[in-house]
Amino acid sequence: MPVHAFIFPGQGSQAVGMGRDLSAAFAAAREVFQEVDDTLKQKLSKLMFEGPAEELVLTENTQPALMAHSIAVLRVLESEGGIDIKSRAIVAAGHSLGEYSALCAVGAFTVADAARLLKLRGQSMQKAVPPGEGAMAALLGSDMAQAKEICAEAAVNPEGVKEVVEPANDNGAGQVVISGHRSAVERAIEIASAKGVRRAMLLPVSAPFHCALMAPAADAMAEAFEQTPPKAPFMPIVANVSAAKETDPARIADLLVRQVTATVRWRECVGAMVELGATSFIELGAGKVLSGLARRIAPDCTSAAASTPAEIEALLKVL
């Protein structure tokens, strides 16, 4: 029998129309979307279902929207398929904002608390760096060691002034994302190309996430967790920052604060879940990015993803 890990997607997986079929088909999904709308005093579900895309991609909207979609899928699995995550999985994890979805799934946050925290997280991240000053880039065909070398070389500008450029996501399978000052990231792209990296390209993001420039957002989240601390999860998560099993609420809060400026160690997170005994990765929510990465990072494991009613029906046969 497969041993499941449940994983939850991060920013970049959003798309107009997300959750619309789910809401039309299942009351359990509608309840989640309504709770998030009521909590945020915003018609976020309408924005998810109908767009416009330029509003959905705003970080303060994207983050709670992706969480809402993931938890709606989970609630449908519970209500329609009788799936109890406690008995069907041994661990959960999420990529960046997806870590909040994972924590909600394992009882550390309510849906309302996760929505409020992610709205604040998105707003704080957007405010941390003025538009146009930051950037992120994907280095395809690189690894962390090479990415660190590239960032170290790119950090010093032609005038000898040091700027921020750091690995933001170690996604595995030869994919590393870097983040920092736009000029430094652009230098890193040139250096990467000269070093033979297969492809280096700017990403269409609104802020330089997971680097030192996000320190003001980390401070905002530290204050937020004083008011809304996580509860003890009923199942461990593997955290982005530690790439290790975590169950202590105080440590989870500290790691979530550090996550804002730290590298998302996703390649190592997948490895940690395999070491814990996972042989199957189940991605809940928009897109199939994480399940695809899991197949490449842990090729001996199986993976599946569910977002739509049809995909949920197929997943129920696996579970």
PDB file of N, CA and C in Angstrom, residues 165-236:
ATOM      1  N   VAL A 165      21.119  39.465  -4.054  1.00  0.00           N
ATOM      2  CA  VAL A 165      20.656  38.446  -4.995  1.00  0.00           C
ATOM      3  C   VAL A 165      20.973  37.098  -4.352  1.00  0.00           C
ATOM      4  N   GLU A 166      19.923  36.292  -4.144  1.00  0.00           N
ATOM      5  CA  GLU A 166      20.046  35.071  -3.353  1.00  0.00           C
ATOM      6  C   GLU A 166      19.187  33.963  -3.952  1.00  0.00           C
ATOM      7  N   PRO A 167      19.562  32.699  -3.704  1.00  0.00           N
ATOM      8  CA  PRO A 167      18.648  31.606  -4.078  1.00  0.00           C
ATOM      9  C   PRO A 167      17.359  31.712  -3.278  1.00  0.00           C
ATOM     10  N   ALA A 168      16.232  31.704  -3.965  1.00  0.00           N
ATOM     11  CA  ALA A 168      14.922  31.813  -3.313  1.00  0.00           C
ATOM     12  C   ALA A 168      14.224  30.470  -3.204  1.00  0.00           C
ATOM     13  N   ASN A 169      14.314  29.663  -4.256  1.00  0.00           N
ATOM     14  CA  ASN A 169      13.668  28.342  -4.276  1.00  0.00           C
ATOM     15  C   ASN A 169      14.638  27.316  -4.838  1.00  0.00           C
ATOM     16  N   ASP A 170      14.891  26.271  -4.071  1.00  0.00           N
ATOM     17  CA  ASP A 170      15.599  25.108  -4.602  1.00  0.00           C
ATOM     18  C   ASP A 170      14.531  24.079  -4.927  1.00  0.00           C
ATOM     19  N   ASN A 171      14.057  24.118  -6.170  1.00  0.00           N
ATOM     20  CA  ASN A 171      12.929  23.280  -6.558  1.00  0.00           C
ATOM     21  C   ASN A 171      13.331  21.882  -6.986  1.00  0.00           C
ATOM     22  N   GLY A 172      14.633  21.653  -7.116  1.00  0.00           N
ATOM     23  CA  GLY A 172      15.096  20.347  -7.540  1.00  0.00           C
ATOM     24  C   GLY A 172      14.947  20.158  -9.030  1.00  0.00           C
ATOM     25  N   ALA A 173      15.397  19.006  -9.506  1.00  0.00           N
ATOM     26  CA  ALA A 173      15.295  18.674 -10.937  1.00  0.00           C
ATOM     27  C   ALA A 173      15.959  19.748 -11.801  1.00  0.00           C
ATOM     28  N   GLY A 174      17.060  20.309 -11.294  1.00  0.00           N
ATOM     29  CA  GLY A 174      17.795  21.304 -12.059  1.00  0.00           C
ATOM     30  C   GLY A 174      17.123  22.646 -12.165  1.00  0.00           C
ATOM     31  N   GLN A 175      16.283  22.989 -11.197  1.00  0.00           N
ATOM     32  CA  GLN A 175      15.566  24.266 -11.232  1.00  0.00           C
ATOM     33  C   GLN A 175      15.796  25.027  -9.926  1.00  0.00           C
ATOM     34  N   VAL A 176      16.479  26.153 -10.040  1.00  0.00           N
ATOM     35  CA  VAL A 176      16.695  27.041  -8.901  1.00  0.00           C
ATOM     36  C   VAL A 176      16.186  28.423  -9.277  1.00  0.00           C
ATOM     37  N   VAL A 177      15.451  29.048  -8.360  1.00  0.00           N
ATOM     38  CA  VAL A 177      14.963  30.413  -8.564  1.00  0.00           C
ATOM     39  C   VAL A 177      15.762  31.343  -7.677  1.00  0.00           C
ATOM     40  N   ILE A 178      16.192  32.484  -8.237  1.00  0.00           N
ATOM     41  CA  ILE A 178      16.937  33.480  -7.475  1.00  0.00           C
ATOM     42  C   ILE A 178      16.117  34.751  -7.346  1.00  0.00           C
ATOM     43  N   SER A 179      16.466  35.581  -6.354  1.00  0.00           N
ATOM     44  CA  SER A 179      15.638  36.748  -6.033  1.00  0.00           C
ATOM     45  C   SER A 179      16.513  37.855  -5.477  1.00  0.00           C
ATOM     46  N   GLY A 180      16.118  39.114  -5.729  1.00  0.00           N
ATOM     47  CA  GLY A 180      16.856  40.231  -5.158  1.00  0.00           C
ATOM     48  C   GLY A 180      16.638  41.523  -5.924  1.00  0.00           C
ATOM     49  N   HIS A 181      17.611  42.430  -5.812  1.00  0.00           N
ATOM     50  CA  HIS A 181      17.555  43.675  -6.589  1.00  0.00           C
ATOM     51  C   HIS A 181      17.548  43.349  -8.082  1.00  0.00           C
ATOM     52  N   ARG A 182      16.712  44.067  -8.828  1.00  0.00           N
ATOM     53  CA  ARG A 182      16.573  43.762 -10.258  1.00  0.00           C
ATOM     54  C   ARG A 182      17.921  43.796 -10.984  1.00  0.00           C
ATOM     55  N   SER A 183      18.738  44.807 -10.723  1.00  0.00           N
ATOM     56  CA  SER A 183      20.015  44.916 -11.428  1.00  0.00           C
ATOM     57  C   SER A 183      20.921  43.730 -11.125  1.00  0.00           C
ATOM     58  N   ALA A 184      20.908  43.267  -9.876  1.00  0.00           N
ATOM     59  CA  ALA A 184      21.735  42.121  -9.503  1.00  0.00           C
ATOM     60  C   ALA A 184      21.206  40.834 -10.135  1.00  0.00           C
ATOM     61  N   VAL A 185      19.889  40.677 -10.180  1.00  0.00           N
ATOM     62  CA  VAL A 185      19.293  39.493 -10.802  1.00  0.00           C
ATOM     63  C   VAL A 185      19.604  39.475 -12.298  1.00  0.00           C
ATOM     64  N   GLU A 186      19.555  40.636 -12.937  1.00  0.00           N
ATOM     65  CA  GLU A 186      19.886  40.706 -14.364  1.00  0.00           C
ATOM     66  C   GLU A 186      21.351  40.356 -14.616  1.00  0.00           C
ATOM     67  N   ARG A 187      22.246  40.808 -13.707  1.00  0.00           N
ATOM     68  CA  ARG A 187      23.653  40.405 -13.830  1.00  0.00           C
ATOM     69  C   ARG A 187      23.792  38.887 -13.664  1.00  0.00           C
ATOM     70  N   ALA A 188      23.033  38.331 -12.726  1.00  0.00           N
ATOM     71  CA  ALA A 188      23.100  36.890 -12.491  1.00  0.00           C
ATOM     72  C   ALA A 188      22.667  36.102 -13.731  1.00  0.00           C
ATOM     73  N   ILE A 189      21.674  36.615 -14.446  1.00  0.00           N
ATOM     74  CA  ILE A 189      21.224  35.947 -15.672  1.00  0.00           C
ATOM     75  C   ILE A 189      22.355  35.915 -16.696  1.00  0.00           C
ATOM     76  N   GLU A 190      23.060  37.034 -16.844  1.00  0.00           N
ATOM     77  CA  GLU A 190      24.184  37.094 -17.795  1.00  0.00           C
ATOM     78  C   GLU A 190      25.298  36.139 -17.384  1.00  0.00           C
ATOM     79  N   ILE A 191      25.608  36.114 -16.098  1.00  0.00           N
ATOM     80  CA  ILE A 191      26.668  35.229 -15.591  1.00  0.00           C
ATOM     81  C   ILE A 191      26.271  33.770 -15.786  1.00  0.00           C
ATOM     82  N   ALA A 192      25.001  33.453 -15.489  1.00  0.00           N
ATOM     83  CA  ALA A 192      24.521  32.078 -15.641  1.00  0.00           C
ATOM     84  C   ALA A 192      24.644  31.618 -17.091  1.00  0.00           C
ATOM     85  N   SER A 193      24.277  32.488 -18.013  1.00  0.00           N
ATOM     86  CA  SER A 193      24.371  32.134 -19.430  1.00  0.00           C
ATOM     87  C   SER A 193      25.815  31.887 -19.832  1.00  0.00           C
ATOM     88  N   ALA A 194      26.709  32.725 -19.315  1.00  0.00           N
ATOM     89  CA  ALA A 194      28.135  32.567 -19.625  1.00  0.00           C
ATOM     90  C   ALA A 194      28.701  31.283 -19.034  1.00  0.00           C
ATOM     91  N   LYS A 195      28.119  30.831 -17.934  1.00  0.00           N
ATOM     92  CA  LYS A 195      28.586  29.595 -17.290  1.00  0.00           C
ATOM     93  C   LYS A 195      27.931  28.346 -17.874  1.00  0.00           C
ATOM     94  N   GLY A 196      27.098  28.513 -18.876  1.00  0.00           N
ATOM     95  CA  GLY A 196      26.511  27.361 -19.544  1.00  0.00           C
ATOM     96  C   GLY A 196      25.211  26.853 -18.957  1.00  0.00           C
ATOM     97  N   VAL A 197      24.589  27.651 -18.070  1.00  0.00           N
ATOM     98  CA  VAL A 197      23.268  27.256 -17.570  1.00  0.00           C
ATOM     99  C   VAL A 197      22.304  27.189 -18.748  1.00  0.00           C
ATOM    100  N   ARG A 198      21.540  26.104 -18.805  1.00  0.00           N
ATOM    101  CA  ARG A 198      20.706  25.834 -19.986  1.00  0.00           C
ATOM    102  C   ARG A 198      19.781  26.998 -20.322  1.00  0.00           C
ATOM    103  N   ARG A 199      19.130  27.558 -19.300  1.00  0.00           N
ATOM    104  CA  ARG A 199      18.243  28.699 -19.541  1.00  0.00           C
ATOM    105  C   ARG A 199      18.152  29.530 -18.280  1.00  0.00           C
ATOM    106  N   ALA A 200      18.266  30.825 -18.414  1.00  0.00           N
ATOM    107  CA  ALA A 200      18.132  31.757 -17.290  1.00  0.00           C
ATOM    108  C   ALA A 200      17.194  32.861 -17.730  1.00  0.00           C
ATOM    109  N   MET A 201      16.095  33.040 -16.972  1.00  0.00           N
ATOM    110  CA  MET A 201      15.081  33.991 -17.442  1.00  0.00           C
ATOM    111  C   MET A 201      14.386  34.665 -16.272  1.00  0.00           C
ATOM    112  N   LEU A 202      14.034  35.939 -16.487  1.00  0.00           N
ATOM    113  CA  LEU A 202      13.248  36.670 -15.503  1.00  0.00           C
ATOM    114  C   LEU A 202      11.865  36.050 -15.380  1.00  0.00           C
ATOM    115  N   LEU A 203      11.295  36.083 -14.177  1.00  0.00           N
ATOM    116  CA  LEU A 203       9.958  35.569 -13.936  1.00  0.00           C
ATOM    117  C   LEU A 203       8.962  36.722 -13.808  1.00  0.00           C
ATOM    118  N   PRO A 204       7.737  36.528 -14.251  1.00  0.00           N
ATOM    119  CA  PRO A 204       6.734  37.603 -14.167  1.00  0.00           C
ATOM    120  C   PRO A 204       6.112  37.684 -12.767  1.00  0.00           C
ATOM    121  N   VAL A 205       6.869  38.181 -11.820  1.00  0.00           N
ATOM    122  CA  VAL A 205       6.392  38.303 -10.442  1.00  0.00           C
ATOM    123  C   VAL A 205       6.380  39.772 -10.035  1.00  0.00           C
ATOM    124  N   SER A 206       5.622  40.068  -8.996  1.00  0.00           N
ATOM    125  CA  SER A 206       5.433  41.460  -8.597  1.00  0.00           C
ATOM    126  C   SER A 206       6.385  41.917  -7.500  1.00  0.00           C
ATOM    127  N   ALA A 207       7.173  40.992  -6.953  1.00  0.00           N
ATOM    128  CA  ALA A 207       8.109  41.343  -5.887  1.00  0.00           C
ATOM    129  C   ALA A 207       9.179  40.261  -5.787  1.00  0.00           C
ATOM    130  N   PRO A 208      10.340  40.589  -5.177  1.00  0.00           N
ATOM    131  CA  PRO A 208      11.419  39.603  -5.034  1.00  0.00           C
ATOM    132  C   PRO A 208      11.246  38.777  -3.760  1.00  0.00           C
ATOM    133  N   PHE A 209      10.496  37.702  -3.853  1.00  0.00           N
ATOM    134  CA  PHE A 209      10.159  36.895  -2.684  1.00  0.00           C
ATOM    135  C   PHE A 209      11.359  36.077  -2.198  1.00  0.00           C
ATOM    136  N   HIS A 210      11.311  35.716  -0.919  1.00  0.00           N
ATOM    137  CA  HIS A 210      12.292  34.805  -0.313  1.00  0.00           C
ATOM    138  C   HIS A 210      13.732  35.292  -0.465  1.00  0.00           C
ATOM    139  N   CYS A 211      13.928  36.554  -0.125  1.00  0.00           N
ATOM    140  CA  CYS A 211      15.286  37.085  -0.032  1.00  0.00           C
ATOM    141  C   CYS A 211      15.303  38.153   1.054  1.00  0.00           C
ATOM    142  N   ALA A 212      16.478  38.679   1.347  1.00  0.00           N
ATOM    143  CA  ALA A 212      16.645  39.620   2.456  1.00  0.00           C
ATOM    144  C   ALA A 212      15.820  40.892   2.294  1.00  0.00           C
ATOM    145  N   LEU A 213      15.448  41.241   1.053  1.00  0.00           N
ATOM    146  CA  LEU A 213      14.650  42.444   0.831  1.00  0.00           C
ATOM    147  C   LEU A 213      13.253  42.338   1.431  1.00  0.00           C
ATOM    148  N   MET A 214      12.835  41.115   1.778  1.00  0.00           N
ATOM    149  CA  MET A 214      11.505  40.886   2.353  1.00  0.00           C
ATOM    150  C   MET A 214      11.480  41.031   3.878  1.00  0.00           C
ATOM    151  N   ALA A 215      12.557  41.538   4.470  1.00  0.00           N
ATOM    152  CA  ALA A 215      12.622  41.641   5.936  1.00  0.00           C
ATOM    153  C   ALA A 215      11.441  42.402   6.551  1.00  0.00           C
ATOM    154  N   PRO A 216      10.963  43.506   5.967  1.00  0.00           N
ATOM    155  CA  PRO A 216       9.797  44.180   6.562  1.00  0.00           C
ATOM    156  C   PRO A 216       8.565  43.276   6.618  1.00  0.00           C
ATOM    157  N   ALA A 217       8.386  42.426   5.617  1.00  0.00           N
ATOM    158  CA  ALA A 217       7.255  41.502   5.619  1.00  0.00           C
ATOM    159  C   ALA A 217       7.424  40.439   6.701  1.00  0.00           C
ATOM    160  N   ALA A 218       8.654  40.004   6.928  1.00  0.00           N
ATOM    161  CA  ALA A 218       8.903  39.036   8.001  1.00  0.00           C
ATOM    162  C   ALA A 218       8.545  39.646   9.354  1.00  0.00           C
ATOM    163  N   ASP A 219       8.874  40.913   9.547  1.00  0.00           N
ATOM    164  CA  ASP A 219       8.528  41.595  10.802  1.00  0.00           C
ATOM    165  C   ASP A 219       7.010  41.656  10.981  1.00  0.00           C
ATOM    166  N   ALA A 220       6.307  41.931   9.892  1.00  0.00           N
ATOM    167  CA  ALA A 220       4.845  42.000   9.961  1.00  0.00           C
ATOM    168  C   ALA A 220       4.246  40.647  10.334  1.00  0.00           C
ATOM    169  N   MET A 221       4.812  39.574   9.806  1.00  0.00           N
ATOM    170  CA  MET A 221       4.289  38.248  10.130  1.00  0.00           C
ATOM    171  C   MET A 221       4.613  37.865  11.578  1.00  0.00           C
ATOM    172  N   ALA A 222       5.762  38.272  12.065  1.00  0.00           N
ATOM    173  CA  ALA A 222       6.097  37.991  13.462  1.00  0.00           C
ATOM    174  C   ALA A 222       5.057  38.622  14.393  1.00  0.00           C
ATOM    175  N   GLU A 223       4.650  39.842  14.091  1.00  0.00           N
ATOM    176  CA  GLU A 223       3.613  40.500  14.889  1.00  0.00           C
ATOM    177  C   GLU A 223       2.279  39.770  14.748  1.00  0.00           C
ATOM    178  N   ALA A 224       1.974  39.319  13.539  1.00  0.00           N
ATOM    179  CA  ALA A 224       0.697  38.637  13.303  1.00  0.00           C
ATOM    180  C   ALA A 224       0.607  37.334  14.090  1.00  0.00           C
ATOM    181  N   PHE A 225       1.702  36.613  14.193  1.00  0.00           N
ATOM    182  CA  PHE A 225       1.664  35.339  14.904  1.00  0.00           C
ATOM    183  C   PHE A 225       1.555  35.514  16.416  1.00  0.00           C
ATOM    184  N   GLU A 226       1.870  36.706  16.904  1.00  0.00           N
ATOM    185  CA  GLU A 226       1.627  36.972  18.319  1.00  0.00           C
ATOM    186  C   GLU A 226       0.125  37.000  18.601  1.00  0.00           C
ATOM    187  N   GLN A 227      -0.648  37.463  17.628  1.00  0.00           N
ATOM    188  CA  GLN A 227      -2.102  37.513  17.763  1.00  0.00           C
ATOM    189  C   GLN A 227      -2.775  36.217  17.315  1.00  0.00           C
ATOM    190  N   THR A 228      -2.182  35.555  16.324  1.00  0.00           N
ATOM    191  CA  THR A 228      -2.773  34.335  15.761  1.00  0.00           C
ATOM    192  C   THR A 228      -1.702  33.247  15.679  1.00  0.00           C
ATOM    193  N   PRO A 229      -1.327  32.671  16.807  1.00  0.00           N
ATOM    194  CA  PRO A 229      -0.305  31.621  16.771  1.00  0.00           C
ATOM    195  C   PRO A 229      -0.883  30.317  16.231  1.00  0.00           C
ATOM    196  N   PRO A 230      -0.058  29.520  15.567  1.00  0.00           N
ATOM    197  CA  PRO A 230      -0.548  28.213  15.134  1.00  0.00           C
ATOM    198  C   PRO A 230      -0.814  27.302  16.329  1.00  0.00           C
ATOM    199  N   LYS A 231      -1.739  26.374  16.130  1.00  0.00           N
ATOM    200  CA  LYS A 231      -1.993  25.327  17.127  1.00  0.00           C
ATOM    201  C   LYS A 231      -1.131  24.111  16.782  1.00  0.00           C
ATOM    202  N   ALA A 232      -1.067  23.166  17.689  1.00  0.00           N
ATOM    203  CA  ALA A 232      -0.314  21.941  17.422  1.00  0.00           C
ATOM    204  C   ALA A 232      -0.994  21.171  16.287  1.00  0.00           C
ATOM    205  N   PRO A 233      -0.280  20.846  15.228  1.00  0.00           N
ATOM    206  CA  PRO A 233      -0.887  20.084  14.135  1.00  0.00           C
ATOM    207  C   PRO A 233      -1.131  18.634  14.563  1.00  0.00           C
ATOM    208  N   PHE A 234      -2.190  18.022  14.020  1.00  0.00           N
ATOM    209  CA  PHE A 234      -2.448  16.624  14.361  1.00  0.00           C
ATOM    210  C   PHE A 234      -1.577  15.668  13.554  1.00  0.00           C
ATOM    211  N   MET A 235      -0.825  16.221  12.591  1.00  0.00           N
ATOM    212  CA  MET A 235       0.097  15.432  11.781  1.00  0.00           C
ATOM    213  C   MET A 235       1.295  16.316  11.474  1.00  0.00           C
ATOM    214  N   PRO A 236       2.502  15.794  11.424  1.00  0.00           N
ATOM    215  CA  PRO A 236       3.653  16.661  11.177  1.00  0.00           C
ATOM    216  C   PRO A 236       3.646  17.277   9.786  1.00  0.00           C
TER     217      PRO A 236
END
